[in-house]
mmCIF file of C-alpha atoms in Angstrom:
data_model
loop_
_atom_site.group_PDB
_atom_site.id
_atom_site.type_symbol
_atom_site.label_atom_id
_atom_site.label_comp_id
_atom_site.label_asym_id
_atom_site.label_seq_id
_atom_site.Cartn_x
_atom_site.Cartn_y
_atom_site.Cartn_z
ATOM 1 C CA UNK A 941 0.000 0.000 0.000
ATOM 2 C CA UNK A 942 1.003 3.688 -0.346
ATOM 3 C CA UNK A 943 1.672 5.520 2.796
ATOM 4 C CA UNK A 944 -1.873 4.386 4.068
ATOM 5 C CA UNK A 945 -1.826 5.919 8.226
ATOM 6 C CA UNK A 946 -4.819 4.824 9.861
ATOM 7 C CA UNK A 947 -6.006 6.738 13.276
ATOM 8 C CA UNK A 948 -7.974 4.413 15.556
ATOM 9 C CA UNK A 949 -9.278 6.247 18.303
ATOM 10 C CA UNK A 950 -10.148 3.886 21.194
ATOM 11 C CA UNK A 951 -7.587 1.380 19.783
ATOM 12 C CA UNK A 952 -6.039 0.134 22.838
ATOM 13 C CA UNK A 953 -9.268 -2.097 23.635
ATOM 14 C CA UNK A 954 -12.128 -3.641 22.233
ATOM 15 C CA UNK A 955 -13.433 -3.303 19.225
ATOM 16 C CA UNK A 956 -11.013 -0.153 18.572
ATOM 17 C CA UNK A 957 -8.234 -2.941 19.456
ATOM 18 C CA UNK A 958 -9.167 -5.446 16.921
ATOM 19 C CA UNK A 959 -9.987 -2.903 14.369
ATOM 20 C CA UNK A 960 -6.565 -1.453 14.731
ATOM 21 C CA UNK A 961 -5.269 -5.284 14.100
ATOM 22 C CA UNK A 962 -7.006 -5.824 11.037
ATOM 23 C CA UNK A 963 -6.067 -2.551 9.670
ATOM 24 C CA UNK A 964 -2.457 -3.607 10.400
ATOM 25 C CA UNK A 965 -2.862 -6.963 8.603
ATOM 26 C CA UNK A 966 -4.029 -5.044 5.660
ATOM 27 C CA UNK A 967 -1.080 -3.064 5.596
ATOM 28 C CA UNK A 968 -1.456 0.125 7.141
ATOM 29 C CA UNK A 969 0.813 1.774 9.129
ATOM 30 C CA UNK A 970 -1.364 2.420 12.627
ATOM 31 C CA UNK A 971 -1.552 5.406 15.280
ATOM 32 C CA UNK A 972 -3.378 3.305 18.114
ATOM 33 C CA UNK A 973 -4.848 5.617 20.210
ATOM 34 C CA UNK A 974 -5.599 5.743 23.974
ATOM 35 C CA UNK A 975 -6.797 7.862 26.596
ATOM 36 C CA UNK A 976 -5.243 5.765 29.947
ATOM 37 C CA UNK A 977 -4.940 2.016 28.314
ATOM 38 C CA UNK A 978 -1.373 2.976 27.818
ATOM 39 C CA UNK A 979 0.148 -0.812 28.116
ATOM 40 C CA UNK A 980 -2.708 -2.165 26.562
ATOM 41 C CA UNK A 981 -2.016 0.248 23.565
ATOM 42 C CA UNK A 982 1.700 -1.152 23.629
ATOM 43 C CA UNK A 983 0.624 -4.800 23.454
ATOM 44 C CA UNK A 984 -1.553 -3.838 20.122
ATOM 45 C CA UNK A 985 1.495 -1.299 18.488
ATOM 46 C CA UNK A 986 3.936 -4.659 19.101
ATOM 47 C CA UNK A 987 1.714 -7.212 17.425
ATOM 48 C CA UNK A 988 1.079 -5.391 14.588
ATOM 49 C CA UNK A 989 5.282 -4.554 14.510
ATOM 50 C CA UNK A 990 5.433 -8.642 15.151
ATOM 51 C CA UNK A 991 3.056 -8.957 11.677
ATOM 52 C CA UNK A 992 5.536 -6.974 10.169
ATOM 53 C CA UNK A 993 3.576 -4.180 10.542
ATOM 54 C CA UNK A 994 4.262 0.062 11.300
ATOM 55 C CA UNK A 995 2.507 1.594 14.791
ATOM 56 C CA UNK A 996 2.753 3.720 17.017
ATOM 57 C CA UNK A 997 0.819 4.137 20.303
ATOM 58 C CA UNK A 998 -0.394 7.901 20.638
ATOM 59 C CA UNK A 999 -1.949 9.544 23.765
ATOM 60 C CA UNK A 1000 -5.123 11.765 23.994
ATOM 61 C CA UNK A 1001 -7.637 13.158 25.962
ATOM 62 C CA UNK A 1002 -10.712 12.994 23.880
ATOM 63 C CA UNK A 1003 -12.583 15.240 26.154
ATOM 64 C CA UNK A 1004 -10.365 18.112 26.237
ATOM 65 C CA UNK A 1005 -10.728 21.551 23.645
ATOM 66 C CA UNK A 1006 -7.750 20.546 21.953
ATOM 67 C CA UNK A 1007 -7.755 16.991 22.175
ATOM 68 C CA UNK A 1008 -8.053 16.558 17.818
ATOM 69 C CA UNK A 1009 -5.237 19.188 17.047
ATOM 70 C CA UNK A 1010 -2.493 17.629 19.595
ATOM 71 C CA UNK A 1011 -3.899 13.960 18.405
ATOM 72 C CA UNK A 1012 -3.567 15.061 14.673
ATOM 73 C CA UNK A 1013 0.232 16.491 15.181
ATOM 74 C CA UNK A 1014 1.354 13.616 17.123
ATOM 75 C CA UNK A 1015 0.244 10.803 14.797
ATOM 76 C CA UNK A 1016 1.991 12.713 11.849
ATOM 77 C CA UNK A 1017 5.188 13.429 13.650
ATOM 78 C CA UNK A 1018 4.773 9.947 14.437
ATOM 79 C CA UNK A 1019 3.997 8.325 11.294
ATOM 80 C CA UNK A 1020 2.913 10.620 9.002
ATOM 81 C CA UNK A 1021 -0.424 12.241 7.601
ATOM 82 C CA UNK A 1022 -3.555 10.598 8.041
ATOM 83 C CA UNK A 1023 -5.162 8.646 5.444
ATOM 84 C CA UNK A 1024 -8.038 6.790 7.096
ATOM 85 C CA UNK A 1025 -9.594 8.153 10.606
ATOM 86 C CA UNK A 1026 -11.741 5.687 12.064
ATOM 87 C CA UNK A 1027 -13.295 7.331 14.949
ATOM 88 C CA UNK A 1028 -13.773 4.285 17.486
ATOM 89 C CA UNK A 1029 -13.119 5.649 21.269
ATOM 90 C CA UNK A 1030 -16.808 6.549 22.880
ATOM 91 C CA UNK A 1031 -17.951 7.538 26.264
ATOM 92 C CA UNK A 1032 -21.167 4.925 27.220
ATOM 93 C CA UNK A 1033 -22.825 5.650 30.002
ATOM 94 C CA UNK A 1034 -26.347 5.680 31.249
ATOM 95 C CA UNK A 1035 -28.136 8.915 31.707
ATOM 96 C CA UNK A 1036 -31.896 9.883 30.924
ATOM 97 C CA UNK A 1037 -33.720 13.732 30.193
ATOM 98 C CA UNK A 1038 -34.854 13.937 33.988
ATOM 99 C CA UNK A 1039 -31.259 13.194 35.680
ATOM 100 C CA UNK A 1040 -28.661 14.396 33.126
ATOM 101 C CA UNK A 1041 -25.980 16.458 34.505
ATOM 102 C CA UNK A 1042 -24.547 19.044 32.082
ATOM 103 C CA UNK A 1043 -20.743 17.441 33.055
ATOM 104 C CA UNK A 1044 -21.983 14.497 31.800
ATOM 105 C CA UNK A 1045 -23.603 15.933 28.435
ATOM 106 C CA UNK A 1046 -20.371 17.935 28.204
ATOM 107 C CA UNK A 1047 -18.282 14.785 28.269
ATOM 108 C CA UNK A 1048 -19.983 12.344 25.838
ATOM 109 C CA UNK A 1049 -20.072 15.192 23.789
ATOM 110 C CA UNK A 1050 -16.722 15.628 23.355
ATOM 111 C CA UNK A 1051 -15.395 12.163 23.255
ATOM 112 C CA UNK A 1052 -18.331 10.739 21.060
ATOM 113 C CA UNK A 1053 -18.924 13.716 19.080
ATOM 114 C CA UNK A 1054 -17.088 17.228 18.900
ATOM 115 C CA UNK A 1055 -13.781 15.517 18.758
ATOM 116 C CA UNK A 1056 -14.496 13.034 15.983
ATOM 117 C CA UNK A 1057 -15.471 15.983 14.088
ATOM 118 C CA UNK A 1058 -12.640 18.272 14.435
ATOM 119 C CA UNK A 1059 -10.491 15.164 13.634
ATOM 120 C CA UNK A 1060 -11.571 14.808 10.331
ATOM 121 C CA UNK A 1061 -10.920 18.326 10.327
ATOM 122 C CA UNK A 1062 -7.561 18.417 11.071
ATOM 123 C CA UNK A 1063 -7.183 15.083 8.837
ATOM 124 C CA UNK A 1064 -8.415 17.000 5.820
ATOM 125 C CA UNK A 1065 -6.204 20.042 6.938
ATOM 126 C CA UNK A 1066 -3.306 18.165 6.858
ATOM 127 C CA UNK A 1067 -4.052 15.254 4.133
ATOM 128 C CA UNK A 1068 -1.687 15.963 1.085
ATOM 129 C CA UNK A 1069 -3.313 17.627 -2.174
ATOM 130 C CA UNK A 1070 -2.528 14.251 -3.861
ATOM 131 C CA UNK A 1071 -3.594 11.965 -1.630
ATOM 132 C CA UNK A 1072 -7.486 10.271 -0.928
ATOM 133 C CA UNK A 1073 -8.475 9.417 2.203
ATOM 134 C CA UNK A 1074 -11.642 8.236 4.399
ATOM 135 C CA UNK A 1075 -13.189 8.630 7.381
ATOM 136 C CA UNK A 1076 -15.323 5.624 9.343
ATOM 137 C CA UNK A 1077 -17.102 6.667 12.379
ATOM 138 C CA UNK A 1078 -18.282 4.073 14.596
ATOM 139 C CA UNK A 1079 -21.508 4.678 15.512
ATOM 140 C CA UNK A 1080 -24.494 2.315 17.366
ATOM 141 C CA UNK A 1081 -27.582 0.665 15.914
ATOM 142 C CA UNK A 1082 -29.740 2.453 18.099
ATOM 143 C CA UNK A 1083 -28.916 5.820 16.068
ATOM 144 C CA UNK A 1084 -31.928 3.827 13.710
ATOM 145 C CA UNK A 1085 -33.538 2.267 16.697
ATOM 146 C CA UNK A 1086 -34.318 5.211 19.439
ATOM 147 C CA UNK A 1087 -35.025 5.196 22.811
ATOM 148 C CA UNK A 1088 -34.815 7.394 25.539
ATOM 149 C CA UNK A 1089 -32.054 5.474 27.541
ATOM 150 C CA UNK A 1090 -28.826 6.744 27.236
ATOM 151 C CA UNK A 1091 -29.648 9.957 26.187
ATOM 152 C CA UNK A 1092 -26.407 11.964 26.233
ATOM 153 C CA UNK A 1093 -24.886 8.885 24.674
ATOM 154 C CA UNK A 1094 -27.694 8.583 21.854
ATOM 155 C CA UNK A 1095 -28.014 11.922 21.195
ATOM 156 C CA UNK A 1096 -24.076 12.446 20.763
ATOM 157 C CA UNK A 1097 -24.328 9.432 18.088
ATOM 158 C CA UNK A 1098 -26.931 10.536 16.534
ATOM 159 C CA UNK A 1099 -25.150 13.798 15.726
ATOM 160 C CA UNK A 1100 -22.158 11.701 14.260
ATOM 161 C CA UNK A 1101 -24.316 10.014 12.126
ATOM 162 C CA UNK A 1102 -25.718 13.198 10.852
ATOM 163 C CA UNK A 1103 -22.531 14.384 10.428
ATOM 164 C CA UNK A 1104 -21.574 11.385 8.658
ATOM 165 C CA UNK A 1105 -23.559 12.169 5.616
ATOM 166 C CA UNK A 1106 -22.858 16.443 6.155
ATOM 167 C CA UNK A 1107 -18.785 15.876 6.367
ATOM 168 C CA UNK A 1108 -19.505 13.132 2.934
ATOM 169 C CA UNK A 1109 -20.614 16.159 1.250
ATOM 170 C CA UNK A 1110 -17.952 18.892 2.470
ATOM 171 C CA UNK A 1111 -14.792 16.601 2.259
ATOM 172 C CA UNK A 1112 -16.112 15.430 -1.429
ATOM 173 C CA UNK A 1113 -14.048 14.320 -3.170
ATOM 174 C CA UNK A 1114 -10.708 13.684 -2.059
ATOM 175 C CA UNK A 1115 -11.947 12.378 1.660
ATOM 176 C CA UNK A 1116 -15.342 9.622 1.635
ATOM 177 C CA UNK A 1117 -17.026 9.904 4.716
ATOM 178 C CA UNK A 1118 -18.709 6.319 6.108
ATOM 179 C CA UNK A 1119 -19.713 4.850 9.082
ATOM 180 C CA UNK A 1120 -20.497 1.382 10.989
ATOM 181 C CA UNK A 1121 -23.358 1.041 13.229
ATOM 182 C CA UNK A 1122 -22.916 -1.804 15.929
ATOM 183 C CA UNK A 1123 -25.216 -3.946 17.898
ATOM 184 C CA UNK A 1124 -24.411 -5.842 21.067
ATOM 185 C CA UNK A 1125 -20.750 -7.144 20.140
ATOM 186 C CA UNK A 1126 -18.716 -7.098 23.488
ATOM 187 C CA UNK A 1127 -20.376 -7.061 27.284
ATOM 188 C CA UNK A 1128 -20.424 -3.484 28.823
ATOM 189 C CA UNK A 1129 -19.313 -3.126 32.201
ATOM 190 C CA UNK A 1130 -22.713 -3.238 33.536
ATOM 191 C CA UNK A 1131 -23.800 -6.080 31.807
ATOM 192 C CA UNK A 1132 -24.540 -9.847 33.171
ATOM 193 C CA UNK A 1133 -23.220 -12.718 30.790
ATOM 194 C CA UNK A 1134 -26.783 -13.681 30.857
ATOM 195 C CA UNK A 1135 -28.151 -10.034 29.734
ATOM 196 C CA UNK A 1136 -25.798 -9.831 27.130
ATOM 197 C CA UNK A 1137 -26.460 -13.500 25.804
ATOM 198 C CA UNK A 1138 -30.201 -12.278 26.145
ATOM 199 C CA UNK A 1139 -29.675 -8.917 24.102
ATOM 200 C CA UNK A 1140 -28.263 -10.904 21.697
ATOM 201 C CA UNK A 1141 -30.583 -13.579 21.022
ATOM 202 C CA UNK A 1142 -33.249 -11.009 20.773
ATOM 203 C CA UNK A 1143 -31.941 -9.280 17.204
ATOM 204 C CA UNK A 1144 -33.373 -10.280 14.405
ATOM 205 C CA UNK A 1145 -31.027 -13.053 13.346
ATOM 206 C CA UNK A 1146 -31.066 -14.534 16.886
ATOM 207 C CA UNK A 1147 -27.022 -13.314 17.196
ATOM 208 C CA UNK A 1148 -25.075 -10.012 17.665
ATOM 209 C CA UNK A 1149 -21.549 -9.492 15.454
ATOM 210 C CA UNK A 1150 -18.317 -10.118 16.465
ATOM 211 C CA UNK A 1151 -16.148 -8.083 16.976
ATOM 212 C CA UNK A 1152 -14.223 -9.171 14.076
ATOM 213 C CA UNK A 1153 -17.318 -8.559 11.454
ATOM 214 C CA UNK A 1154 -17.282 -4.843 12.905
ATOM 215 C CA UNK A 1155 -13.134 -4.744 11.849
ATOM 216 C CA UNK A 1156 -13.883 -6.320 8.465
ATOM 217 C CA UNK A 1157 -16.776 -3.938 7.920
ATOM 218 C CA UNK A 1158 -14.826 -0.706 8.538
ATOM 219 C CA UNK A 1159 -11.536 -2.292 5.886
ATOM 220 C CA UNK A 1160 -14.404 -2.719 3.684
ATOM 221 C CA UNK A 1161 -15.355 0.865 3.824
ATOM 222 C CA UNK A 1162 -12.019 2.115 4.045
ATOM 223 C CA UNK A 1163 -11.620 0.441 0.283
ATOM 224 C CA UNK A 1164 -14.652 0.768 -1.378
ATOM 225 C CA UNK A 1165 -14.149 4.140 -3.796
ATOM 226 C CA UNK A 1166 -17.199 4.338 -4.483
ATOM 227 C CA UNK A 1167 -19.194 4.844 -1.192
ATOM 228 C CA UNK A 1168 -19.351 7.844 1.013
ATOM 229 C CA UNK A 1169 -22.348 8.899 3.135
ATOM 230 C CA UNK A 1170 -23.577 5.645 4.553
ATOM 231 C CA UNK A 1171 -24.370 3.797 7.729
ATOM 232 C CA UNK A 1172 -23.819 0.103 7.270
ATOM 233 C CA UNK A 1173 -25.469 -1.523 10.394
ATOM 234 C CA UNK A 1174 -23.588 -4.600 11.753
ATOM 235 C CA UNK A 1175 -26.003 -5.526 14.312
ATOM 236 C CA UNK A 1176 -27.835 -9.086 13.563
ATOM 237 C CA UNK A 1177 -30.691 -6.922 12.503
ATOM 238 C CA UNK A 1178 -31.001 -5.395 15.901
ATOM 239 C CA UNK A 1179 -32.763 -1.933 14.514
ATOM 240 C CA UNK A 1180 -35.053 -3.436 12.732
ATOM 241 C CA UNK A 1181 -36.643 -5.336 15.556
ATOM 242 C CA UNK A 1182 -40.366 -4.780 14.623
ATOM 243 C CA UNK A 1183 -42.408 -7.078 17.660
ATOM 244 C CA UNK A 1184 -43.936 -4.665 20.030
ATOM 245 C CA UNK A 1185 -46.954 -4.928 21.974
ATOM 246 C CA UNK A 1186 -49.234 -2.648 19.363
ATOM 247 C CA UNK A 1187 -48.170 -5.068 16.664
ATOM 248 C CA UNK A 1188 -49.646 -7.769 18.270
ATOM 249 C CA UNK A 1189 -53.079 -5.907 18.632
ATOM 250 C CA UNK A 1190 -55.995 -7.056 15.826
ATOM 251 C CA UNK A 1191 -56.136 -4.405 13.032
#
């Protein structure tokens, strides 16, 4: 490959961690970020050097005002300009409208939504005049699927995924602008095994992905020329879970 830098925000640990793997397989040289995962970062930068691979492991706040410019000049100095952002790190926690704090709005802002932006930003800003790139945001089914839980969380996704088709259109053409929208791939931290075996067995195709599909759907995207300005949901068919209690009423 040419030059090809990926960004993975969030790529110290789960699905960040095995997207910034596969990218490495396919031959990209790979800025892994993290926020405090710092020797889990290390672990990912040496197996992709092991592969035969280029990486670097690159600190950030993803909260803080500057968090995309300092991010942006350190994975150049590093490795050079960046070719393919995927914007993986979020901030998931539980809030709803009556018990929001506005620290907590602030925060999953940031991480899941201002910063993301800005880093395609700064990508584009410093992306050479003949060089392509992409951006993949990693989004979450419910962004097609709403409900009020989570709402900082949903609403700061649902933003990126607007802003997934907005950037498509002001980064046209040298930059293609994509995203992947999840289901239930990896326990949270809240989660029972049970609840998490339950949430999965409820989409539509009686599974969630892997964590591996999600990696192979965001290489696909990085690749595909042709496509900018879509969602591809890799969920099982969680979103389009249509069994409620008014369907089952008599019409």
């Amino acid at each position: 490959m040419r030059d090809e830098i990926a960004l993975v925000t969030g790529g110290a640990r789960r699905i960040g961690r095995v997207i910034a793997l596969r990218l490495g397989q396919a031959g990209y040289a790979v800025a892994v970020h993290y926020g405090q995962s710092r020797d889990e970062a290390e672990v990912v930068v040496a197996e992709i050097k092991a592969a035969g691979g280029q990486a670097a492991a690159i600190q950030a706040d993803l909260a803080a005002p500057h968090a995309a410019v300092e991010l942006t000049a350190r994975t150049v100095a590093a490795l050079g300009p960046i070719t393919l952002l995927v914007n993986s790190a979020s901030l998931f926690e539980p809030d709803a409208l009556a018990t929001m704090t506005g620290g907590g709005w602030d925060e999953q802002m940031a991480v899941n939504l201002r910063t993301p932006v800005f880093l395609a930003q700064q990508m584009a800003e410093h992306l050479p005049q003949d060089r392509n790139g992409a951006v993949i945001n990693i989004l979450d089914q419910r962004v097609r699927k709403l409900t009020p839980d989570f709402f900082s969380y949903t609403l700061s996704k649902a933003g990126l995924a607007t802003a997934t088709r907005t950037m498509a259109q002001a980064l046209a053409p040298r930059i293609r602008v994509n995203a992947v929208a999840p289901g239930p791939t990896l326990r949270s931290k809240r989660q029972s095994v049970d609840d998490f075996a339950r949430q999965g067995s409820a989409a539509l195709l009686g599974h969630g992905p892997s964590a591996e599909e999600i990696a192979d759907a965001v290489l696909f995207l990085a690749q595909a020329r042709s496509i900018t300005g879509q969602i591809l949901a890799v969920d099982g068919g969680q979103h389009l879970i249509w069994r409620t209690p008014d369907t089952e009423v008599s019409e």
